[in-house]
Each structure stands twice: as structure tokens, then as C-alpha cells.
mmCIF file of C-alpha atoms in Angstrom:
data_model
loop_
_atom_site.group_PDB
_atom_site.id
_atom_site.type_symbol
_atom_site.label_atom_id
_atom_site.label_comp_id
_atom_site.label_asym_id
_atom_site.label_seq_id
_atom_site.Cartn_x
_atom_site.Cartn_y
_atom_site.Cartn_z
ATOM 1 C CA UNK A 1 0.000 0.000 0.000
ATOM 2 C CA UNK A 2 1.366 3.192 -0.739
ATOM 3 C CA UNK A 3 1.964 6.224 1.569
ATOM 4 C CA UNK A 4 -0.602 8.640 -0.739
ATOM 5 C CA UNK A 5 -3.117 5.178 0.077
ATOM 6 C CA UNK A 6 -1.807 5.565 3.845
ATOM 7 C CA UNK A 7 -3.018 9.537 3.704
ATOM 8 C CA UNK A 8 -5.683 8.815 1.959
ATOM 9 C CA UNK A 9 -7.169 6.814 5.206
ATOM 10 C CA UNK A 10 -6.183 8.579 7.308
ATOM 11 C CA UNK A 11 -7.725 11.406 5.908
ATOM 12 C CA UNK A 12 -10.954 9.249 5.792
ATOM 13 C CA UNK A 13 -10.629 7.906 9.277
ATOM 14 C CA UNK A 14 -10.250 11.689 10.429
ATOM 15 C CA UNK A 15 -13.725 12.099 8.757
ATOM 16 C CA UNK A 16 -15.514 8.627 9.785
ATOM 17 C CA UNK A 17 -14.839 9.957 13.505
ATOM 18 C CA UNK A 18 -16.238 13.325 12.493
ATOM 19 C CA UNK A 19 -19.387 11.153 11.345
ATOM 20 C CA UNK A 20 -19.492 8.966 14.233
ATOM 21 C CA UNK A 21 -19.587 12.036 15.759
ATOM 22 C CA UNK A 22 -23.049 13.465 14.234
ATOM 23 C CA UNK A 23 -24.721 9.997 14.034
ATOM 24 C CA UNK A 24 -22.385 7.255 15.259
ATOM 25 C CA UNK A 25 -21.826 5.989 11.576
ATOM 26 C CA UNK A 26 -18.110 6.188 11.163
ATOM 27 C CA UNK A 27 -18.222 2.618 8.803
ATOM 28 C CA UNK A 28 -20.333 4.857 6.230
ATOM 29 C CA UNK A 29 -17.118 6.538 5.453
ATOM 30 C CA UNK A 30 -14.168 4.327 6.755
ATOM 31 C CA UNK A 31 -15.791 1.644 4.470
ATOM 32 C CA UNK A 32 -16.653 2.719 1.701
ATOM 33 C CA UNK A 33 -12.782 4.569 2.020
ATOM 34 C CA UNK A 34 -10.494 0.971 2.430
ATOM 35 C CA UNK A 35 -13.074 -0.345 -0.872
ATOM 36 C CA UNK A 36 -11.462 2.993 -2.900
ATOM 37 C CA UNK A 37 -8.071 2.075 -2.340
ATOM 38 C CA UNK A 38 -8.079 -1.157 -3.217
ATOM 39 C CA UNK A 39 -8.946 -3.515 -0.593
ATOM 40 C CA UNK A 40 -11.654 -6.526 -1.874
ATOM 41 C CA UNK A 41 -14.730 -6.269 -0.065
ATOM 42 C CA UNK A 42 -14.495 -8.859 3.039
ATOM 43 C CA UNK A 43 -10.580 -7.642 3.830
ATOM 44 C CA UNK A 44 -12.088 -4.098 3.707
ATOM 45 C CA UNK A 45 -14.687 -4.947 6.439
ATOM 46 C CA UNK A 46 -12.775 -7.202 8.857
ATOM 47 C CA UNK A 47 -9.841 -4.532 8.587
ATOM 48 C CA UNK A 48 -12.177 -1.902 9.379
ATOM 49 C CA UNK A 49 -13.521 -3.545 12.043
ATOM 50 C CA UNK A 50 -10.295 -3.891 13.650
ATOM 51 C CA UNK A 51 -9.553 -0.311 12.610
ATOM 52 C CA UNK A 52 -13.320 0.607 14.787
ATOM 53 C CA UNK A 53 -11.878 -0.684 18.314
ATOM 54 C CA UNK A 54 -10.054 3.191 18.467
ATOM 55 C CA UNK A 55 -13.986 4.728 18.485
ATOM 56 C CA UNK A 56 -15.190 1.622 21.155
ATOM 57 C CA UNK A 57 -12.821 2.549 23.501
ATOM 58 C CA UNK A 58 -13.456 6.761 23.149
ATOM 59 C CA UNK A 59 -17.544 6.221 23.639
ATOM 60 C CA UNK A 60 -17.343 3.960 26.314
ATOM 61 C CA UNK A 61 -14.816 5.959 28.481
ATOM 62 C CA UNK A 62 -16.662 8.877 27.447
ATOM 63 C CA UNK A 63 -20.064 7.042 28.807
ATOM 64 C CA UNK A 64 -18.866 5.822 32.367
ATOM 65 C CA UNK A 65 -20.756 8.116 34.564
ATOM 66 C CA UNK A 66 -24.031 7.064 32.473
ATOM 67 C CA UNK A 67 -23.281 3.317 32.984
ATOM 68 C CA UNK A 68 -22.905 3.741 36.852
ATOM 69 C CA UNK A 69 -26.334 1.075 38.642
ATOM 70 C CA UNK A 70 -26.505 -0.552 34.915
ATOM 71 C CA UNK A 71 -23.242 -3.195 36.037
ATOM 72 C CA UNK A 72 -25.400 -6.386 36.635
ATOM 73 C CA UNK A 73 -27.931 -6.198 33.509
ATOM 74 C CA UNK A 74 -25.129 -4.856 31.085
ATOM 75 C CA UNK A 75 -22.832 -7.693 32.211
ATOM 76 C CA UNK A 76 -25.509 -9.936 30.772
ATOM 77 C CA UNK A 77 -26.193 -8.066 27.580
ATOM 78 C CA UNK A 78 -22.594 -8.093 27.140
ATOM 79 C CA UNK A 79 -22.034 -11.786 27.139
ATOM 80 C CA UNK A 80 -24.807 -11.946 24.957
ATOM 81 C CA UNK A 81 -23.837 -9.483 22.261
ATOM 82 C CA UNK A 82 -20.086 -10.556 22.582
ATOM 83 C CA UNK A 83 -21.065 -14.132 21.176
ATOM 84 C CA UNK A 84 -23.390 -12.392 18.808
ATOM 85 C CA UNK A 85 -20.504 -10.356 17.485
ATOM 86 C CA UNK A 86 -18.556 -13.258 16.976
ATOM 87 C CA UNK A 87 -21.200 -15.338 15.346
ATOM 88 C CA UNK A 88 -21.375 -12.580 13.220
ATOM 89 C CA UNK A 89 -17.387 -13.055 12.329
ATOM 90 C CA UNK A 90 -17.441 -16.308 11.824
ATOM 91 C CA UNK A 91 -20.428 -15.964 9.202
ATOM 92 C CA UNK A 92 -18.710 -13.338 7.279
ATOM 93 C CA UNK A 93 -15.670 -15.702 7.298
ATOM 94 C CA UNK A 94 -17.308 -18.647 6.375
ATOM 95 C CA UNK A 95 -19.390 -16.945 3.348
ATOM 96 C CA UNK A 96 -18.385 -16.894 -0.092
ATOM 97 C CA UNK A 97 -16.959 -13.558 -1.132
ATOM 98 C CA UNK A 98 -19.755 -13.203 -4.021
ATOM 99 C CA UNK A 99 -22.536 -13.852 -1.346
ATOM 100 C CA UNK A 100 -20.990 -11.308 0.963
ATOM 101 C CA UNK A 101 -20.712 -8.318 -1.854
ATOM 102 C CA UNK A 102 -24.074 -9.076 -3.022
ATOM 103 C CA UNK A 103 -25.783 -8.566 0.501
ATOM 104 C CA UNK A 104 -23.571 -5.419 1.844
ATOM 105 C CA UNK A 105 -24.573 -2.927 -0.550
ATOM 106 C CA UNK A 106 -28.294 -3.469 0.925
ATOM 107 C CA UNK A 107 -26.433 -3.131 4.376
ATOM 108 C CA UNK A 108 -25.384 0.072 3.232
ATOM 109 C CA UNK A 109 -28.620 1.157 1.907
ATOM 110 C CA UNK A 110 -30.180 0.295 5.456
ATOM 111 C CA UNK A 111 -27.238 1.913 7.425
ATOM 112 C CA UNK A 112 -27.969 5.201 5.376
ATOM 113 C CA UNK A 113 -31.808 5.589 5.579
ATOM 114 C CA UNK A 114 -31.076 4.955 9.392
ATOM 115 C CA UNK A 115 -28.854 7.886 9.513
ATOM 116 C CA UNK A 116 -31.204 10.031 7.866
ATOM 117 C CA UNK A 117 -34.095 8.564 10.164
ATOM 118 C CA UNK A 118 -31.653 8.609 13.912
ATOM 119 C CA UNK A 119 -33.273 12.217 14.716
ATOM 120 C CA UNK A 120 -36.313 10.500 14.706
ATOM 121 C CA UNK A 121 -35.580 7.675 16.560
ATOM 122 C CA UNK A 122 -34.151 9.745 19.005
ATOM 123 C CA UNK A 123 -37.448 12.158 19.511
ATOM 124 C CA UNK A 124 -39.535 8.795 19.677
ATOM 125 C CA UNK A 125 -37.082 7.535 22.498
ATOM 126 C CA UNK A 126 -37.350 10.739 24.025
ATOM 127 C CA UNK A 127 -40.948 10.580 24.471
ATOM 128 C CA UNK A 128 -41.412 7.499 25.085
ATOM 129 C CA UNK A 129 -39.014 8.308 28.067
ATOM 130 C CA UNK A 130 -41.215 11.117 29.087
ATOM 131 C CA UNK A 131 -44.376 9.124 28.904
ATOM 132 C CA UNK A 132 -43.430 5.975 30.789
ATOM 133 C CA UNK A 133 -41.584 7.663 33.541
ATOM 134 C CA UNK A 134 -37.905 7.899 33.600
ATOM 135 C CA UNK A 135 -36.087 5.743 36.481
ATOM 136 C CA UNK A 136 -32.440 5.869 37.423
ATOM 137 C CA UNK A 137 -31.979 1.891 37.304
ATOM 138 C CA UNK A 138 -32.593 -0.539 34.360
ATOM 139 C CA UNK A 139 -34.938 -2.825 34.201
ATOM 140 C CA UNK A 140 -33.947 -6.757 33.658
ATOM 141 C CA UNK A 141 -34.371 -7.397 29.934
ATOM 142 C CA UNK A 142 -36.807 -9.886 28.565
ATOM 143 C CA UNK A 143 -35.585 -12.592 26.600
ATOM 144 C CA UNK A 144 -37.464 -11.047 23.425
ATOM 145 C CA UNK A 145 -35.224 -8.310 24.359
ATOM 146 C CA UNK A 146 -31.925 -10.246 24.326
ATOM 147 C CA UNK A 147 -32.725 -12.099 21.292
ATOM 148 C CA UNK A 148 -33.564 -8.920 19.495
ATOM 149 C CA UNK A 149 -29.734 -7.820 20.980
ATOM 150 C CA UNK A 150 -27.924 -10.813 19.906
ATOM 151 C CA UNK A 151 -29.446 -10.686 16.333
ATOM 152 C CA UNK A 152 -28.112 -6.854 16.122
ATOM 153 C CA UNK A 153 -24.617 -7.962 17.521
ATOM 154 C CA UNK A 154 -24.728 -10.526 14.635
ATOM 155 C CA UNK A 155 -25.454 -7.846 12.158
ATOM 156 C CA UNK A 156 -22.689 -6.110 13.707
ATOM 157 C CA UNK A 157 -19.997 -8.673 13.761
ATOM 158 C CA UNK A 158 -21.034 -9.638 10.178
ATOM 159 C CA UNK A 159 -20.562 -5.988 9.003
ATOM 160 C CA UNK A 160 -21.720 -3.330 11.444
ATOM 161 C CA UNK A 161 -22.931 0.212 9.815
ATOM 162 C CA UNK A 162 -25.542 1.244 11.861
ATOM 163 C CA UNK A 163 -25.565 -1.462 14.686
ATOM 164 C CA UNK A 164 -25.494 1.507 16.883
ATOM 165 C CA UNK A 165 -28.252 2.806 15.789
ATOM 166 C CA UNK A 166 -30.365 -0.339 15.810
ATOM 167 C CA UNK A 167 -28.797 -1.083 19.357
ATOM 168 C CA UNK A 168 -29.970 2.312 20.481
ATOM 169 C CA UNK A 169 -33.642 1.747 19.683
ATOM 170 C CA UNK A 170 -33.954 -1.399 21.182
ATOM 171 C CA UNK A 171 -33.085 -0.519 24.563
ATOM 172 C CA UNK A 172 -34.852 3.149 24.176
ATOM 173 C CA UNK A 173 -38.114 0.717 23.778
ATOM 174 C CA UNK A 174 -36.883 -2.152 26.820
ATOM 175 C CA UNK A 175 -35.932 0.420 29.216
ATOM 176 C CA UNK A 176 -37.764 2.946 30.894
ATOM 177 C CA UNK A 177 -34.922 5.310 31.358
ATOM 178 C CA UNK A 178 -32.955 8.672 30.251
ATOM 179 C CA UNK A 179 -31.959 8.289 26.588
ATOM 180 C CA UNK A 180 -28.164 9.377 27.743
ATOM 181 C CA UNK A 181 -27.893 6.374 29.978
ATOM 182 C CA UNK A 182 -29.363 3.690 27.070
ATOM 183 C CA UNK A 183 -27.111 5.078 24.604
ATOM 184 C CA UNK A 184 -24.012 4.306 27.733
ATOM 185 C CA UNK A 185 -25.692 0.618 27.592
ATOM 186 C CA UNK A 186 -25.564 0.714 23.538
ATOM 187 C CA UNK A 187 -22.070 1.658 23.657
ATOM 188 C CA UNK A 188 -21.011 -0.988 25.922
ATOM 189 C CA UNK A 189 -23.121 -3.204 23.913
ATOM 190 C CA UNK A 190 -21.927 -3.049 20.179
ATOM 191 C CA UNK A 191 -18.741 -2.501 21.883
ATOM 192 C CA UNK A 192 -18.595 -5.862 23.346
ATOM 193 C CA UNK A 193 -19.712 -6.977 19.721
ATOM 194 C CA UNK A 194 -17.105 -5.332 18.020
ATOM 195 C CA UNK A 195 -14.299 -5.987 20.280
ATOM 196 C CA UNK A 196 -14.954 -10.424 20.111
ATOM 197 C CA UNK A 197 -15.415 -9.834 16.107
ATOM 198 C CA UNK A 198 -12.242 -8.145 16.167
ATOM 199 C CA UNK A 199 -10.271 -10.534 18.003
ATOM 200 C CA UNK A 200 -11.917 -13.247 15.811
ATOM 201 C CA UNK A 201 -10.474 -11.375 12.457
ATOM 202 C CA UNK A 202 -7.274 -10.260 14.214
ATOM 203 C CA UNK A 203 -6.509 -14.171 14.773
ATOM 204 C CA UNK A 204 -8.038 -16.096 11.502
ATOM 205 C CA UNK A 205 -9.083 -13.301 9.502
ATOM 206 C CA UNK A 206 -6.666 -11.351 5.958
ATOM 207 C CA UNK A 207 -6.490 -8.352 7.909
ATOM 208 C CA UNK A 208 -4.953 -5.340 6.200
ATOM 209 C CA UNK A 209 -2.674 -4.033 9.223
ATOM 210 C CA UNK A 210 -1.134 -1.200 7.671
ATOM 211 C CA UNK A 211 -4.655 0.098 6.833
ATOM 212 C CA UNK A 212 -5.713 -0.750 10.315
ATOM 213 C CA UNK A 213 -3.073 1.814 11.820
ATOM 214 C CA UNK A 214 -3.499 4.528 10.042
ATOM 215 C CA UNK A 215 -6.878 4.328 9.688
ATOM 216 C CA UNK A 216 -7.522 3.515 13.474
ATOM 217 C CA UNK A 217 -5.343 6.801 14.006
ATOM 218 C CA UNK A 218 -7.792 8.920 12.211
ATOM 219 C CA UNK A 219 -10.984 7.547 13.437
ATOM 220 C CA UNK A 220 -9.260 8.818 17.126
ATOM 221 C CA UNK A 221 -8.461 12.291 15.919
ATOM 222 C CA UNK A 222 -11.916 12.961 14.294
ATOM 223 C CA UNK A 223 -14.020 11.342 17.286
ATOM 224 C CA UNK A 224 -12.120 13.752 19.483
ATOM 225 C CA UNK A 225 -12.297 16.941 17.571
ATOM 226 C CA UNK A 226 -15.852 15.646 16.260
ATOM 227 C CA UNK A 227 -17.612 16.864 19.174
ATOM 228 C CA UNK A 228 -15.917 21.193 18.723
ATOM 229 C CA UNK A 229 -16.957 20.661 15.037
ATOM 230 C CA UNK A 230 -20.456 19.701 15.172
ATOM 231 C CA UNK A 231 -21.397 22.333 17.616
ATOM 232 C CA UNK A 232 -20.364 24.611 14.627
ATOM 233 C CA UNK A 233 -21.607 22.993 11.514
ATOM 234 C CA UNK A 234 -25.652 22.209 10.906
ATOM 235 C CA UNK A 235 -25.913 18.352 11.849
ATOM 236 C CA UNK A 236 -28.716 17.773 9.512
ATOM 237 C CA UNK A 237 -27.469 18.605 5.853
ATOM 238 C CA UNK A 238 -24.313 17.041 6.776
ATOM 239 C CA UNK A 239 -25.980 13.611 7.913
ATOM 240 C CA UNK A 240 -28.477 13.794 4.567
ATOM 241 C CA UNK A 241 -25.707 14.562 2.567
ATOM 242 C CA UNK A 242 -23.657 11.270 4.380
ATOM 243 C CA UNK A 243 -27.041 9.381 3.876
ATOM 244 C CA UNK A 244 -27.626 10.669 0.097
ATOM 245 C CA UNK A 245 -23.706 9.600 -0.552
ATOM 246 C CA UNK A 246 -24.298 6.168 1.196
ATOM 247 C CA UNK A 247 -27.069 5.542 -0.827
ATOM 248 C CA UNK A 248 -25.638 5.985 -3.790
ATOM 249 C CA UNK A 249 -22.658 3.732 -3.014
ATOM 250 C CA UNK A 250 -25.096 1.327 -2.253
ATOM 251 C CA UNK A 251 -27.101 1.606 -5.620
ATOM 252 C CA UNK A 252 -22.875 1.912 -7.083
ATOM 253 C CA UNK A 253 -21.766 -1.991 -5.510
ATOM 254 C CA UNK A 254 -25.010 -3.362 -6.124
ATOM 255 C CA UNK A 255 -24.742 -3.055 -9.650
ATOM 256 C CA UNK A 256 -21.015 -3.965 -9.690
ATOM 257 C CA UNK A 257 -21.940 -7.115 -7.994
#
């Protein structure tokens, strides 16, 4: 790979944090970015997966004073999504290649009308919320709950745009607290999906380790400058524009494949 390739991710890692940081979509561009410079499809999304555990460890230290009385219930969903995640690993690694870049550009397409549709999510949480009668402690989950959980830690360890987003709204509906403290438990959640998908690549998996560096480096910088940006630039063309572009890669692999 060469060193223009190298800038070139890092440059697109700088901006998948700055996404991450509007929606919590960072794959939309780090994706999309390790397919432009070469990478075949499945090395491009277990490398970036890898490449995500930078952004995992930033939201969940950012979230610990929102996960404080949530220990014993999260401990559970963990376990749960962590063998989710890496059922989702081993599927992607035990698919053909032509199966895999036939179903992600419909990934895509999903991952980008839920970006476009998160501020809506988000207001239904909210009122929910308001309605039901916010409480400091979760609630156990119900096993429709946790199966609901381990099939979106599957999606994530498979190929994970918008597993955040779908983690989110689950527990928004299960839990009848603040919407800070179930996007802590989402956090923790994908996080432990990501992090046994990772490990799963990392060992078995044609990971692309000079894209992982650089690329891991970026996602860091733009998750922590993210935050100073986005109070300055309007959220919502820049997430339609990221959904309108997603989409459009989406219609763009689906007819390659």
C-alpha cells in the first residue's frame, strides 16, 4: 500500500470519527474509504472492524458516569452481544466472497436511511421516556429483548454500519430510562460486539494491518475533535448529505456485484 493510500485513510478515518460524531456511523465513510483504495470487499470490512476498536474505547470511556447502577444487567447483555458479534465473524468468514458483496450494498442502503431517520428515533425515544416515567436503574431485559440484541450484535460482527443505531432503539423501547444512559448501555453493547469480532479477524481473519493503523489513528483524531466541530456545523445537511452519498454507493456496488 502506498503512503498517498496511507493519507488517503487517514484522511478518511479523520472524517468517519467526524461522522461517528453526528450519528455514530463512522463505517459509512471508513468503508466505503479501504473499498477505494483497493482492498476486496471482506478484507475491507474485517480490517475496518479492527480499525473501529479506536472509536469503542473513546464512547465507552466517554459514557462511564451514564453506565454507573446498569453493572449487573449490562454484564448480561454483554455476554450476549459478545457471542453475537462473533457469530457474526465467523459468518462473514465462512461466506463466499460473491454472497458477501451481493448482501452489503443493501447493508449500506439500510445503514444510510437509518442515519437520515436517527433524529427520529431519538425524539420517539425521548418521548417514550417522558411518557413511561424515567427511572435511574434498568430494568432486567426480557428474553425477546436479548434475542432482538444478539441478532443486532450478529449484524454487527457480520458488518456493522448502523448497529449503533439499531442497538440504540432497542433498549430506548426495553428500558424505561434517560436516553443518555441507554445510549451508555448501547455503547457498551456493540462494543462488546465489536471488540470479540475483532479478536476473531485479528486471529483467523486477511487483515490489512497497515490500513488498520493509520486508519484507526484517524478515526481517534476525528471522534475527538468531532464533538468542537459539530457544535459549529448544521448536523442535519451534513448527515443527509452522508445518507444521500451512502445511498448511492449502495445503488454503485449493487450493480457492480
Amino acid at each position: 500500500m502506498s503512503v498517498w493510500q496511507l493519507a488517503f485513510l487517514f484522511v478518511a478515518g479523520i472524517g468517519g470519527g467526524l461522522t461517528g460524531s453526528v450519528a455514530g456511523l463512522a463505517s459509512l465513510v471508513s468503508y466505503p474509504a479501504l473499498l477505494a483504495v483497493g482492498l476486496p470487499p471482506v478484507i475491507a470490512n474485517v480490517t475496518n472492524t479492527v480499525a473501529m476498536l479506536g472509536t469503542t474505547v473513546g464512547s465507552v470511556a466517554g459514557s462511564r458516569p451514564e453506565l454507573v447502577g446498569q453493572g449487573r444487567t449490562l454484564l448480561r447483555l454483554c455476554l450476549l452481544t459478545g457471542v453475537g458479534g462473533a457469530a457474526g465473524g465467523a459468518l462473514l468468514l465462512v461466506t463466499p466472497s460473491e454472497t458477501f458483496e451481493v448482501i452489503v450494498p443493501w447493508l449500506i442502503a439500510l445503514a444510510s436511511v437509518l442515519l437520515v431517520a436517527a433524529p427520529r428515533l431519538r425524539r420517539w425515544a425521548e418521548r417514550r421516556a417522558e411518557s413511561s416515567g424515567t427511572i435511574r436503574g434498568a430494568t432486567p431485559l426480557g428474553p425477546l429483548t436479548l434475542a432482538a440484541a444478539f441478532g443486532v450484535a450478529l449484524y454487527g460482527g457480520y458488518f456493522g454500519a448502523a448497529a449503533g443505531v439499531m442497538m440504540l432503539a432497542l433498549l430506548s423501547v426495553a428500558w424505561s430510562q434517560s436516553l443518555a444512559r441507554s445510549n451508555a448501555a448501547k455503547n457498551l453493547a456493540t462494543g462488546a460486539a465489536n471488540l470479540v469480532a475483532a479478536v476473531v479477524f485479528a486471529i483467523v481473519a486477511p487483515v490489512n494491518w497497515a490500513a488498520v493503523g493509520v486508519l484507526a489513528a484517524g478515526l481517534l483524531l476525528g471522534a475527538r475533535i468531532g464533538p468542537a466541530i459539530v457544535r459549529r456545523v448544521p448536523a442535519t445537511p451534513l448527515r443527509i448529505a452522508i445518507g444521500l452519498a451512502g445511498l448511492g454507493l449502495a445503488a454503485s456496488l449493487w450493480i457492480q456485484a
